[in-house]
XYZ file of C-alpha atoms in Angstrom:
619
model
C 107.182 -18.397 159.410
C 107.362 -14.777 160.661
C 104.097 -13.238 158.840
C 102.396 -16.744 160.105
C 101.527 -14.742 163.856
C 100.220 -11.489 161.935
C 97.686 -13.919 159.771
C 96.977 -15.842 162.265
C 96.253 -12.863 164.686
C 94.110 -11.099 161.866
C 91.459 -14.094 161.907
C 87.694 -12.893 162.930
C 87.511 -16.207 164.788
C 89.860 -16.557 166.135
C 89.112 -12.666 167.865
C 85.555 -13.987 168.554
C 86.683 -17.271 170.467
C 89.015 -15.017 172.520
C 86.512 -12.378 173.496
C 84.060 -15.551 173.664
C 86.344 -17.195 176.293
C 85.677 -20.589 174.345
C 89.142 -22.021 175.646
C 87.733 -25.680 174.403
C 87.407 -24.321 171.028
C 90.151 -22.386 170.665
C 92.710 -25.739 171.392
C 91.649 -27.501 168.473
C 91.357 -24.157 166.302
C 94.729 -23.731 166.780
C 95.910 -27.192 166.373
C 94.055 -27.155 163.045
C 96.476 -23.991 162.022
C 99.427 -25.283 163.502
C 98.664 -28.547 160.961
C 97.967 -26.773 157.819
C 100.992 -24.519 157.903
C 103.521 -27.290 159.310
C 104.531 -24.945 162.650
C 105.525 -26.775 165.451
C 103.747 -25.340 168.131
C 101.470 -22.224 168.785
C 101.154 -20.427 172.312
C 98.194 -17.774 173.177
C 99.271 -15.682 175.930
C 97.249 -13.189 178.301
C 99.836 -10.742 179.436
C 102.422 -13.168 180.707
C 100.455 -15.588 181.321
C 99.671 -18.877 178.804
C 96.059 -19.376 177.834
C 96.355 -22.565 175.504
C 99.522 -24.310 174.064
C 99.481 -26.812 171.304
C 102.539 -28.376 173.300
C 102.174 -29.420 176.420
C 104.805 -28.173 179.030
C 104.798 -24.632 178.148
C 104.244 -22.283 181.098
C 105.242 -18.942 180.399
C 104.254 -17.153 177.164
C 107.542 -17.435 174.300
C 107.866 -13.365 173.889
C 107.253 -10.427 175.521
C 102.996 -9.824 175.795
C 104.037 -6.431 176.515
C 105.673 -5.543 172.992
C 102.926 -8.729 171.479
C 105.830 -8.887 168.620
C 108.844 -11.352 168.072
C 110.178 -11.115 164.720
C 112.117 -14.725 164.304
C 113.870 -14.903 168.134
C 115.356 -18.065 169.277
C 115.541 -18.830 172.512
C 115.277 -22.026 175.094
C 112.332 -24.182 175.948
C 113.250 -26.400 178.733
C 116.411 -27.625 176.601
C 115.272 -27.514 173.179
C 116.307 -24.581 170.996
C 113.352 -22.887 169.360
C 112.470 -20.201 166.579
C 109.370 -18.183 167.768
C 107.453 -15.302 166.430
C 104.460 -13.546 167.598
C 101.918 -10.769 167.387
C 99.431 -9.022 169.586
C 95.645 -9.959 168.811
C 93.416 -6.825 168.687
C 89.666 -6.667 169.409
C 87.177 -5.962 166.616
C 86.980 -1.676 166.600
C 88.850 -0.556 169.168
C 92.534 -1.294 169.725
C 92.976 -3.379 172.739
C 95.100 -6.028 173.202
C 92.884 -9.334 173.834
C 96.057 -11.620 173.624
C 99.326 -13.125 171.774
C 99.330 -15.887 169.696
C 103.194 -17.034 169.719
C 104.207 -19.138 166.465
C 107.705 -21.545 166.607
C 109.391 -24.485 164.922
C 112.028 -26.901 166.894
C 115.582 -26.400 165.989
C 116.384 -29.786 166.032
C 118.029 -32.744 164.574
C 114.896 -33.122 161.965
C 115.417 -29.456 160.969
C 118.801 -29.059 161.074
C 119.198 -32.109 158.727
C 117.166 -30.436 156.164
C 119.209 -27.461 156.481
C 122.166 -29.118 155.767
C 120.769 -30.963 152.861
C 120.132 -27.384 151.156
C 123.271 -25.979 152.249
C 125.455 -28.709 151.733
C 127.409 -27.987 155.224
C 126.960 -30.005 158.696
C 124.547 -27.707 161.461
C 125.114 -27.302 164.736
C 122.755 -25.284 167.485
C 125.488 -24.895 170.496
C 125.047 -23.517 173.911
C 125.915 -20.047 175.201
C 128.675 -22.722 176.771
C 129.495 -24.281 173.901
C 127.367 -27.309 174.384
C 126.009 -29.180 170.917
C 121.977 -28.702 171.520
C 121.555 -30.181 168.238
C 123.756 -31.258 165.162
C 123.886 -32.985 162.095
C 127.758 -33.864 162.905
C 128.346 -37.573 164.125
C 128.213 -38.146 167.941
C 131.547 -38.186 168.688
C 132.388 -34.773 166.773
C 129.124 -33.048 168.935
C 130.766 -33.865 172.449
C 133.964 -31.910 171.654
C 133.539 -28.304 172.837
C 135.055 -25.076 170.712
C 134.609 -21.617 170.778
C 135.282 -19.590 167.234
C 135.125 -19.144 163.633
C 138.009 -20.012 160.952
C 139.346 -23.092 163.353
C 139.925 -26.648 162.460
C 138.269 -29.173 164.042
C 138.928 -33.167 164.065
C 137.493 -35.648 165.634
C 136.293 -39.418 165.075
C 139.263 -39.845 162.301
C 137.652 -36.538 160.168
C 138.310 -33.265 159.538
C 136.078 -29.851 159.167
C 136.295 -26.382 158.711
C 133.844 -24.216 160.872
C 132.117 -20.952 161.643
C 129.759 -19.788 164.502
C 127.517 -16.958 164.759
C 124.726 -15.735 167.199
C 121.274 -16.427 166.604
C 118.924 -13.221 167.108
C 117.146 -13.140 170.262
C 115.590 -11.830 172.987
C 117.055 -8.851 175.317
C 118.028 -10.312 178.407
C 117.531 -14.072 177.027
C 120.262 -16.866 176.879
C 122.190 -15.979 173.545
C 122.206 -19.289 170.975
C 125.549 -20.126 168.772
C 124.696 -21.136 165.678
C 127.504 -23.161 163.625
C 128.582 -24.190 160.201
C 130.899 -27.652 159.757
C 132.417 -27.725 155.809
C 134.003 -31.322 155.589
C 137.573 -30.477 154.244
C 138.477 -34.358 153.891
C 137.039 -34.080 150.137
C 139.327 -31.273 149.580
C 142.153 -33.273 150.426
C 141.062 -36.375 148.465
C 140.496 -34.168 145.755
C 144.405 -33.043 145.987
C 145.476 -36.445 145.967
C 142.930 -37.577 142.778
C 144.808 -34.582 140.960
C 147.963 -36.168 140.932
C 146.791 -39.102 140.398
C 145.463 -37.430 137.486
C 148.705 -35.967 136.143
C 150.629 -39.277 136.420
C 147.589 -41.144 134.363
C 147.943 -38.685 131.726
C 151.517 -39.295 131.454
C 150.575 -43.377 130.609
C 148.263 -42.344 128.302
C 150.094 -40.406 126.200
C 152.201 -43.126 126.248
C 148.990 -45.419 125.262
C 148.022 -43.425 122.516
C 150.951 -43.059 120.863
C 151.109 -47.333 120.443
C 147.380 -47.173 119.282
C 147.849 -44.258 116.692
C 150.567 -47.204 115.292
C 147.853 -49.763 115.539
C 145.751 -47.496 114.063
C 147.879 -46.081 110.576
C 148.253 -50.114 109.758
C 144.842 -50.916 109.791
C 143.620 -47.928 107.919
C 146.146 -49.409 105.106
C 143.675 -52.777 105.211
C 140.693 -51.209 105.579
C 139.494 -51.030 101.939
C 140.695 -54.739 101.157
C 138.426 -55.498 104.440
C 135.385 -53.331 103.032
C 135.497 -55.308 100.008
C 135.627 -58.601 101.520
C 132.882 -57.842 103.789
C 130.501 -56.543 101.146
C 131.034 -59.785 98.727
C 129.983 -62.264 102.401
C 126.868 -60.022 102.525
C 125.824 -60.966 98.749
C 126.879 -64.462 99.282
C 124.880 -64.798 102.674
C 121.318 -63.378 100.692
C 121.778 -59.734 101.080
C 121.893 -59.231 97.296
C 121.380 -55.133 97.834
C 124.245 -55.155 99.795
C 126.142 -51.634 99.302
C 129.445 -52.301 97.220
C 132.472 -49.817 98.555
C 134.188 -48.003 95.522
C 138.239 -48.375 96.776
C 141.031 -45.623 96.258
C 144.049 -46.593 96.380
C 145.728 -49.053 94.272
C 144.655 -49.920 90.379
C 144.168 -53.442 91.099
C 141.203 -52.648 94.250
C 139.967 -49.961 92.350
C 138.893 -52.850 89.027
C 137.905 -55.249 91.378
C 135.328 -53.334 93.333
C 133.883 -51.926 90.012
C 134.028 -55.114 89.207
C 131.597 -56.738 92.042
C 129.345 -53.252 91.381
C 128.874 -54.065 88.147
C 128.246 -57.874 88.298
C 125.787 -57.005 91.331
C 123.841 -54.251 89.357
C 123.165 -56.995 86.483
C 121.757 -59.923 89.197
C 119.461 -57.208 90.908
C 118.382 -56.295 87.745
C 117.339 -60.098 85.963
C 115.442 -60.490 89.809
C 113.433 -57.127 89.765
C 112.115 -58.272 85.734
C 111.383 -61.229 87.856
C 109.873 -59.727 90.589
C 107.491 -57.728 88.439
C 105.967 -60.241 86.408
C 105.174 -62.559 89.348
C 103.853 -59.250 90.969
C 101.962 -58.883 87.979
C 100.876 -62.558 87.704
C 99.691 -62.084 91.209
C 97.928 -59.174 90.796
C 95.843 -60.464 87.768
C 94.556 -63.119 89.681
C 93.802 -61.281 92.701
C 92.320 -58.640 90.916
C 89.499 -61.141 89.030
C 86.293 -61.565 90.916
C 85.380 -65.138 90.628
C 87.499 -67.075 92.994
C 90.669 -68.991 92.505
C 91.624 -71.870 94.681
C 94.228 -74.801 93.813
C 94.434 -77.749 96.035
C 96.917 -81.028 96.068
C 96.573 -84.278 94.951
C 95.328 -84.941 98.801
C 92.353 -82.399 98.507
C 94.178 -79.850 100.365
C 94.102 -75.951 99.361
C 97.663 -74.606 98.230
C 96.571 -71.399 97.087
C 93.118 -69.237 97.874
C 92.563 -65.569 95.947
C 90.754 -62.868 97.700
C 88.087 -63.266 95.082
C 87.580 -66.695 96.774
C 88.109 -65.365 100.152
C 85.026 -63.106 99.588
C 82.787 -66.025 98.275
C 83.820 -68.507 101.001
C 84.161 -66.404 104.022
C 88.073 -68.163 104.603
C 90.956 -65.721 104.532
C 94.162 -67.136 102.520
C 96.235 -68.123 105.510
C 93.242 -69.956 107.680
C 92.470 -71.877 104.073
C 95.836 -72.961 102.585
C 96.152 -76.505 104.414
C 92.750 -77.174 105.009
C 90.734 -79.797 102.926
C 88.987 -78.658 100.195
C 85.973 -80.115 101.389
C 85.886 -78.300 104.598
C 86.043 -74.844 103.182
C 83.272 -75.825 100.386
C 80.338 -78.141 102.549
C 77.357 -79.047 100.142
C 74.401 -77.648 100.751
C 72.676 -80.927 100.087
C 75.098 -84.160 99.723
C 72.931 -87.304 99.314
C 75.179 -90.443 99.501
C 77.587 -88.457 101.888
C 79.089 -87.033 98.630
C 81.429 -84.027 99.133
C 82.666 -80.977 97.167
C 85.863 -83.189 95.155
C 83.333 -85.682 94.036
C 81.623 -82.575 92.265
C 84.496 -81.265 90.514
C 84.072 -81.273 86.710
C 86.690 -82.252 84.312
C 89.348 -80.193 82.655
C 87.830 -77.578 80.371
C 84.193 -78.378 81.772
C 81.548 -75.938 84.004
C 79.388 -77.414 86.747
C 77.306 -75.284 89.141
C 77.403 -76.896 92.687
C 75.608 -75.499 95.651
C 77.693 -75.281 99.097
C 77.652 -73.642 102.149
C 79.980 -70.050 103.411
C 81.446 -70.089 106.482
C 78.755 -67.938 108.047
C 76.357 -71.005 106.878
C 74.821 -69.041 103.674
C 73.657 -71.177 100.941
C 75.398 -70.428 97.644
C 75.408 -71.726 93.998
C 78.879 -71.209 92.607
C 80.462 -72.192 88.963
C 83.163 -74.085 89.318
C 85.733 -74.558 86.020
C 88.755 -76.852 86.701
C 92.119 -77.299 85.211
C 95.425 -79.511 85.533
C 98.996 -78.268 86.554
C 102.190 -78.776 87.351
C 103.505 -76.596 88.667
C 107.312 -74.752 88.386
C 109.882 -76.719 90.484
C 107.201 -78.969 91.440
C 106.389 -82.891 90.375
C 103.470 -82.508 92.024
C 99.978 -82.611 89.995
C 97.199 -80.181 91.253
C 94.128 -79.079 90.532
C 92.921 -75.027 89.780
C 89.634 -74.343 90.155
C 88.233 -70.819 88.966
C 84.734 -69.986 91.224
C 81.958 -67.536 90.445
C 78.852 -67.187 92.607
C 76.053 -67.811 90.505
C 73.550 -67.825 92.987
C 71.119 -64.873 91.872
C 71.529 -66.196 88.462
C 69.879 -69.044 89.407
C 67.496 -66.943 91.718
C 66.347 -64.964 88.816
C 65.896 -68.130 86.367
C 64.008 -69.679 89.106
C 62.219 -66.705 89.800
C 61.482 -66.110 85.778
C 59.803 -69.885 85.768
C 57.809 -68.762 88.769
C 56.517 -66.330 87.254
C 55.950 -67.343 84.221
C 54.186 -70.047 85.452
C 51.824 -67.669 87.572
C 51.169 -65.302 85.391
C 50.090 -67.905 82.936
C 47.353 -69.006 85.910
C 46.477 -65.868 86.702
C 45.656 -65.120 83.040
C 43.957 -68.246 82.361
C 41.459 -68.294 85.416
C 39.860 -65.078 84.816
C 39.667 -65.913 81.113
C 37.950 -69.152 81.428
C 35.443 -67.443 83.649
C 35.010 -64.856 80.884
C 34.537 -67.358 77.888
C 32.306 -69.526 80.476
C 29.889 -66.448 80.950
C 29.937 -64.651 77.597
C 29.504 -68.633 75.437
C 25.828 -69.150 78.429
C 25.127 -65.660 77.193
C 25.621 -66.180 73.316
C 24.103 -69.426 73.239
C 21.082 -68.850 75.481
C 20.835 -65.409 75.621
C 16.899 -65.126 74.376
C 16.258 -67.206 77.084
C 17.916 -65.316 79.701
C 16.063 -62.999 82.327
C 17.760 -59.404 82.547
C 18.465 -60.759 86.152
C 19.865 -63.725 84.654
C 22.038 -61.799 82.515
C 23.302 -59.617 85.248
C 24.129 -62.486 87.329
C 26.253 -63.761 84.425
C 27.931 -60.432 83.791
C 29.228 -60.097 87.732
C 31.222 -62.774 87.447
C 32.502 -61.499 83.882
C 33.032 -58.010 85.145
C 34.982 -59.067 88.286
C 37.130 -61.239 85.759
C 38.026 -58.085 84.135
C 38.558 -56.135 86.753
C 40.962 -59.007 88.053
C 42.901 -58.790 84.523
C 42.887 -55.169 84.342
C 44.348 -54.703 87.976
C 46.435 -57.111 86.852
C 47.772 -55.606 84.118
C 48.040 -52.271 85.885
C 50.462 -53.558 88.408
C 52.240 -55.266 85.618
C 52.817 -52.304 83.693
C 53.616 -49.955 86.489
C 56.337 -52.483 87.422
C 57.835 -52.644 84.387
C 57.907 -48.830 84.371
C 59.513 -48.704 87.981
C 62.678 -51.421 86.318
C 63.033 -48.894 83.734
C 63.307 -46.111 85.179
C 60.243 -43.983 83.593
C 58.205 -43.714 87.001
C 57.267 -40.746 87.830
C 54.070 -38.932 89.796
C 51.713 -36.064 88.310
C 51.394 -33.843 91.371
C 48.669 -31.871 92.080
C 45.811 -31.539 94.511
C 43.907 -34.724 95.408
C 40.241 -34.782 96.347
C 40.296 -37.783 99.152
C 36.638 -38.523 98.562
C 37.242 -38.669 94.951
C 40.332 -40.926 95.528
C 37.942 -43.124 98.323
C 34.862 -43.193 95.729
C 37.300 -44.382 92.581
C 38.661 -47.537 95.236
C 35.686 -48.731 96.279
C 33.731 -48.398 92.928
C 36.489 -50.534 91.702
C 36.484 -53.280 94.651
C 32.864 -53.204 94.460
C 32.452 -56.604 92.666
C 34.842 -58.865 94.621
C 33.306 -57.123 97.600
C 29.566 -58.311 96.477
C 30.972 -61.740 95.730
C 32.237 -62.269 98.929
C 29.272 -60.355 100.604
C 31.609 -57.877 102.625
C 30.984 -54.753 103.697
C 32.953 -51.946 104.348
C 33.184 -48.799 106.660
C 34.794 -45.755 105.753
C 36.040 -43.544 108.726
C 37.584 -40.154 107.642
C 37.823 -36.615 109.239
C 35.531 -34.046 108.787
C 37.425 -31.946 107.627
C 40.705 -32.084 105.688
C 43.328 -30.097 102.860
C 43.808 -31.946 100.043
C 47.408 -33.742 99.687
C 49.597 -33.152 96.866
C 49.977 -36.450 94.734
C 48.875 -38.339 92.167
C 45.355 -39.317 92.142
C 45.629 -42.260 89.581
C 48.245 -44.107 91.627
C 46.740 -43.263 94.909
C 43.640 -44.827 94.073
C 45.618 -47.908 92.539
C 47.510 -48.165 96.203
C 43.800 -48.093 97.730
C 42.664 -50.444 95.096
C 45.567 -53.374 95.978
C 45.222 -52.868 99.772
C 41.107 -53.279 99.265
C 41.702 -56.322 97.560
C 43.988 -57.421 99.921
C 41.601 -57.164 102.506
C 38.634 -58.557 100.607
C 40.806 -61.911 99.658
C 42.343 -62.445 102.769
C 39.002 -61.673 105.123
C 36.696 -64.730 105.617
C 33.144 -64.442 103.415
C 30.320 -61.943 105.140
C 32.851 -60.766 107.224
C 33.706 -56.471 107.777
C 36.598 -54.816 107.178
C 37.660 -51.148 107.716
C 39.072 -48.440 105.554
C 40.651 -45.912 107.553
C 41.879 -41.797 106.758
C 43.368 -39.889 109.207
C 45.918 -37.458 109.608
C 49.288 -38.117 112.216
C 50.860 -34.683 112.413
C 52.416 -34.101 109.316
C 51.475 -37.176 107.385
C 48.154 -38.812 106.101
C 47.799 -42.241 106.953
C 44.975 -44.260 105.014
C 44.825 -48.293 106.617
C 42.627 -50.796 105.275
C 41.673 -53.487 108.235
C 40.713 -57.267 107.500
C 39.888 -59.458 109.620
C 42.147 -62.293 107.929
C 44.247 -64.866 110.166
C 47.197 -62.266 110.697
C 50.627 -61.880 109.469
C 53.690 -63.246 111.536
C 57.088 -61.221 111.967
C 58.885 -62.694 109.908
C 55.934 -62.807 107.222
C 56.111 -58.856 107.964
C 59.660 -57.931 106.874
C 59.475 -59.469 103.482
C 55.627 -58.747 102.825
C 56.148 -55.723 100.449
C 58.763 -57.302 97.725
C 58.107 -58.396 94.832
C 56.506 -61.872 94.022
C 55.670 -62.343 97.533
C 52.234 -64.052 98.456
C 50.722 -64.912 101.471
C 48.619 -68.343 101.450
C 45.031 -67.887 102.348
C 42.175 -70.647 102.952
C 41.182 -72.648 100.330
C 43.709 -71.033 97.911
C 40.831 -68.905 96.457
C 42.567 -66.187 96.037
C 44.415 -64.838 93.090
C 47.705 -62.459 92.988
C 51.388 -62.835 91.623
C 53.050 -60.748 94.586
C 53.162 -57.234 92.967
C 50.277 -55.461 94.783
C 51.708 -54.874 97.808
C 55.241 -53.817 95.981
C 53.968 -51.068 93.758
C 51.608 -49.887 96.666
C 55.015 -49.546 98.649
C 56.994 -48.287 95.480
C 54.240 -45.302 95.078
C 54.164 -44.198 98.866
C 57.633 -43.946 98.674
C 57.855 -41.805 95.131
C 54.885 -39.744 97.525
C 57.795 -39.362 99.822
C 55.405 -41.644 102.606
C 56.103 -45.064 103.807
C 54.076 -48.229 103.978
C 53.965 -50.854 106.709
C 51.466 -53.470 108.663
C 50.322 -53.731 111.881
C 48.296 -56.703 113.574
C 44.298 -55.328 114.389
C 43.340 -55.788 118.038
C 41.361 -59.064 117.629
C 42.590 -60.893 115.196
C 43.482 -59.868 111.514
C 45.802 -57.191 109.726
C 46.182 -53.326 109.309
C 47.866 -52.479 106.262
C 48.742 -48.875 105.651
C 50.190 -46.116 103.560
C 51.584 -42.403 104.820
C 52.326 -39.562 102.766
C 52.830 -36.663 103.676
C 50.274 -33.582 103.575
């Protein structure tokens, strides 16, 4: 608390309030002080005289304003012992006094108490008459007066041992006793515990000397005890139980080798046990397709993870359920359910049924008969395998088959149409006659060779022997080959086409043939699917570091969900009047070629009705 006056005293503003004469400033400047660094009070003094207090009731100024310095004094304030310090307050560049700021903290019960909680002794502040100003003694031992150090002093039924000393202060100034209470009643009790102590000893000496008997007798039936409380553990279950190996006499010795050896034999018949049901266990969970066994009352005793994968169900929500909840048909005329589809012992039946997320599946089901161990109980094992793309690609190889075969056989009836007019009555023919028989004839065959092209290319994408020849592409050249190509279907359906490129542009990298085959399937796509006489649009332009070429129709639009699927294989949209031809792989291998371009394909729907369909590789 003593160097609190000097920093105090060395703060600009508080100097400038002073030399200000702000006196409503200075109040709560100090108060915030006194607050932060837990003081008491806090006096400014002219000369003698106070200028602001932070307690009221304070009249004269703490210390000396002569000497401005009061290094830890206490004194009186009215009655109340205090602990003051101060320090003269110089102005800014000369050295003149301006003032004292006076620092203290009470000496009273509050303070005192935490004193005597560091200390561990009872404080007292006394009177230059011996008069308790404060204490942390009980009331009745502060009203007793005494004078000295080394002296006993009781009172209220308890005893103490003190000392006094003056507190520093002031010349001229009452002189403050300051005193020091040690409770010696805890001294005493301690004496008395002590013998207390000695005559306990004494009985337990006594004590242990009847246990060590206790003791030696036991230790003689310990081993007999071991024993017997290993051979409870086996029979309880606990068939690892450790067996204790006995010294001592022959006779415990053989029996405990004994237990050992008849325990070592059990553990060992269980672990061969163990391990083939492990292994048992372990086959079937290892095997994808699905095992499940149910009761006689359709209910599901036993569920693989092989069938929790197909079905969705983990083993413990499916054991206990009904077999027909876990395995809902897909389509159950007659309100038939999954048991009524079960084949016989030794037989395969594929039934279609429902997962638990609601996914239509076609799984192989092969059943068996069992009993099984411990059990009179007949039920049924089923073994499951998900045979759904199976039947996805057999369905998919008739449907395409069955296309194809169209495909094929439209164009070539149109062919033998025209060419058997020309044979038969070519002499009669016009040359404009002819060449209105050959249009039809040539668009034929450049429906079978596109055809074929995308056929081919497919196949070499499944095996594996796709692959680009890179070099420079002229776009015009790629442009010209596309539309000389689409020229006939375009004719037929009296469409024309506008062709909006840049001015200027370096040629990609990539492989001419295929690019113009990409063109060629998104022209067509465009010619089929736009109504007869109408425009359509064939875009190149570059967006940053890709080339984008889009071919607009002005068809009846694709929907969203049309969109995602739109570039697999075997898709087709429906257009009017079914006029159109196409198995579903134009749009793939367009996709399949940006992509080996390292571009990207997509559709977008054309302000004002129809389709943008679109290719980006890069440039």
């Amino acid at each position: 608390m003593v160097a609190l006056p000097a920093l105090l005293a060395e703060r600009p503003t508080l100097r400038r309030l002073i030399q200000d004469g702000d006196i409503t400033a200075i109040e709560p400047y100090l108060r915030a002080f006194q607050e932060q660094s837990d003081l008491d009070l806090i006096v400014l003094c002219d000369q003698s005289t106070v200028v602001v207090a932070t307690v009221p009731g304070i009249d004269e100024c703490p210390i000396d304003a002569r000497t401005g310095v009061a290094q830890g004094d206490v004194r009186l304030m009215g009655d109340r012992p205090v602990l003051v310090a101060g320090q003269n307050i110089f102005s800014s560049g000369i050295p003149e006094t301006v003032g004292t700021v006076v620092a203290g903290m009470w000496l009273d019960v509050e303070f005192l108490v935490q004193l005597s909680a560091n200390t561990g002794v009872e404080q007292t502040i006394l009177s230059a008459d011996g008069q308790p100003l404060a204490s942390t003694l009980p009331p009745g031992v502060m009203t007793v007066q005494r004078r000295g150090s080394g002296r006993e002093l009781a009172a209220e039924g308890q005893s103490f041992l003190i000392s006094q000393f003056p507190l520093p202060s002031q010349p001229g100034a009452d002189v403050l006793i300051a005193e020091a209470a040690l409770p010696i009643d805890q001294l005493q009790a301690t004496e008395r515990s002590a013998l207390m102590v000695l005559a306990a000893s004494t009985a337990i000496v006594a004590l242990v000397g009847v246990v060590a008997g206790v003791w030696y007798i036991r230790r003689l039936m310990a081993p007999l005890r071991r024993l017997m409380a290993a051979a409870g553990q086996i029979s309880a279950g606990d068939l690892a139980a450790p067996i204790p190996r006995l010294a001592g006499p022959p006779e415990l010795a053989s029996l405990s080798a004994s237990l050992e050896k008849s325990q070592a034999t059990m553990l060992g018949a269980l672990d061969e046990r163990s391990q083939a049901r492990d292994w048992l266990n372990t086959l079937i969970q290892s095997v994808v397709e699905g095992v499940v066994t149910f009761d006689t009352r359709g209910r599901v005793t036993f569920m693989s993870q092989g069938a929790e994968t197909l079905t969705g169900w983990s083993s413990a929500e499916a054991v206990g359920e009904p077999i027909n909840h876990l395995f809902p048909l897909a389509d159950s005329p007659n309100d038939q359910t999954f048991l009524d589809h079960i084949p016989p012992a030794g037989e395969k039946r594929e039934i279609e049924v429902h997962t638990r997320s609601g996914k239509s599946m076609v799984v192989a089901a092969t059943g068996a008969r069992m009993v099984p161990p411990n059990s009179d109980t007949v039920q049924v094992a089923l073994v499951l395998r998900d045979v759904t793309e199976e039947q996805a690609l057999r369905n998919l190889r008739s449907f395409f088959l069955a296309n194809i075969s169209h495909e094929f056989r439209t164009p070539l009836s149109t062919l033998n149409a025209s060419l058997e007019l020309l044979v038969e009555q070519a002499d009669d023919l016009s040359a404009a006659e002819i060449r209105e028989l050959l249009k039809p004839t040539h668009l034929s065959l450049l429906s079978l060779q596109t055809l074929i092209d995308n056929l081919l290319e497919t196949s070499s994408i499944e095996s594996g022997t796709f692959a680009l020849r890179r070099r420079a592409v002229a776009l015009d050249e790629v442009i010209g080959d596309a539309l000389t190509i689409t020229r006939p279907l375009i004719e037929r359906r009296r469409q024309t086409v506008a062709v909006t490129e840049p001015g200027r542009l370096e040629p990609p990298q990539g492989d001419r043939a295929r690019l113009t085959q990409a063109l060629v399937n998104l022209r067509s796509n465009a010619a089929k699917y736009s109504p007869i006489g109408s425009a359509t649009d064939l875009i190149i332009e570059p967006r940053g570091e890709m080339l984008r070429l889009a071919v607009a129709d002005r068809g009846p639009g694709i929907s969203a969900e049309d969109r995602e699927n739109l570039f697999r294989r075997f898709r087709r949209l429906h257009a009017e009047g079914d006029e159109q031809y196409g198995i579903g792989l134009g749009l793939y291998l367009t996709k399949r070629i940006a992509e080996a371009h390292g571009g990207t394909v997509g559709v977008d729907a054309r302000p004002g009705g129809g389709s943008v369909f679109w290719l980006e590789i890069p440039l």
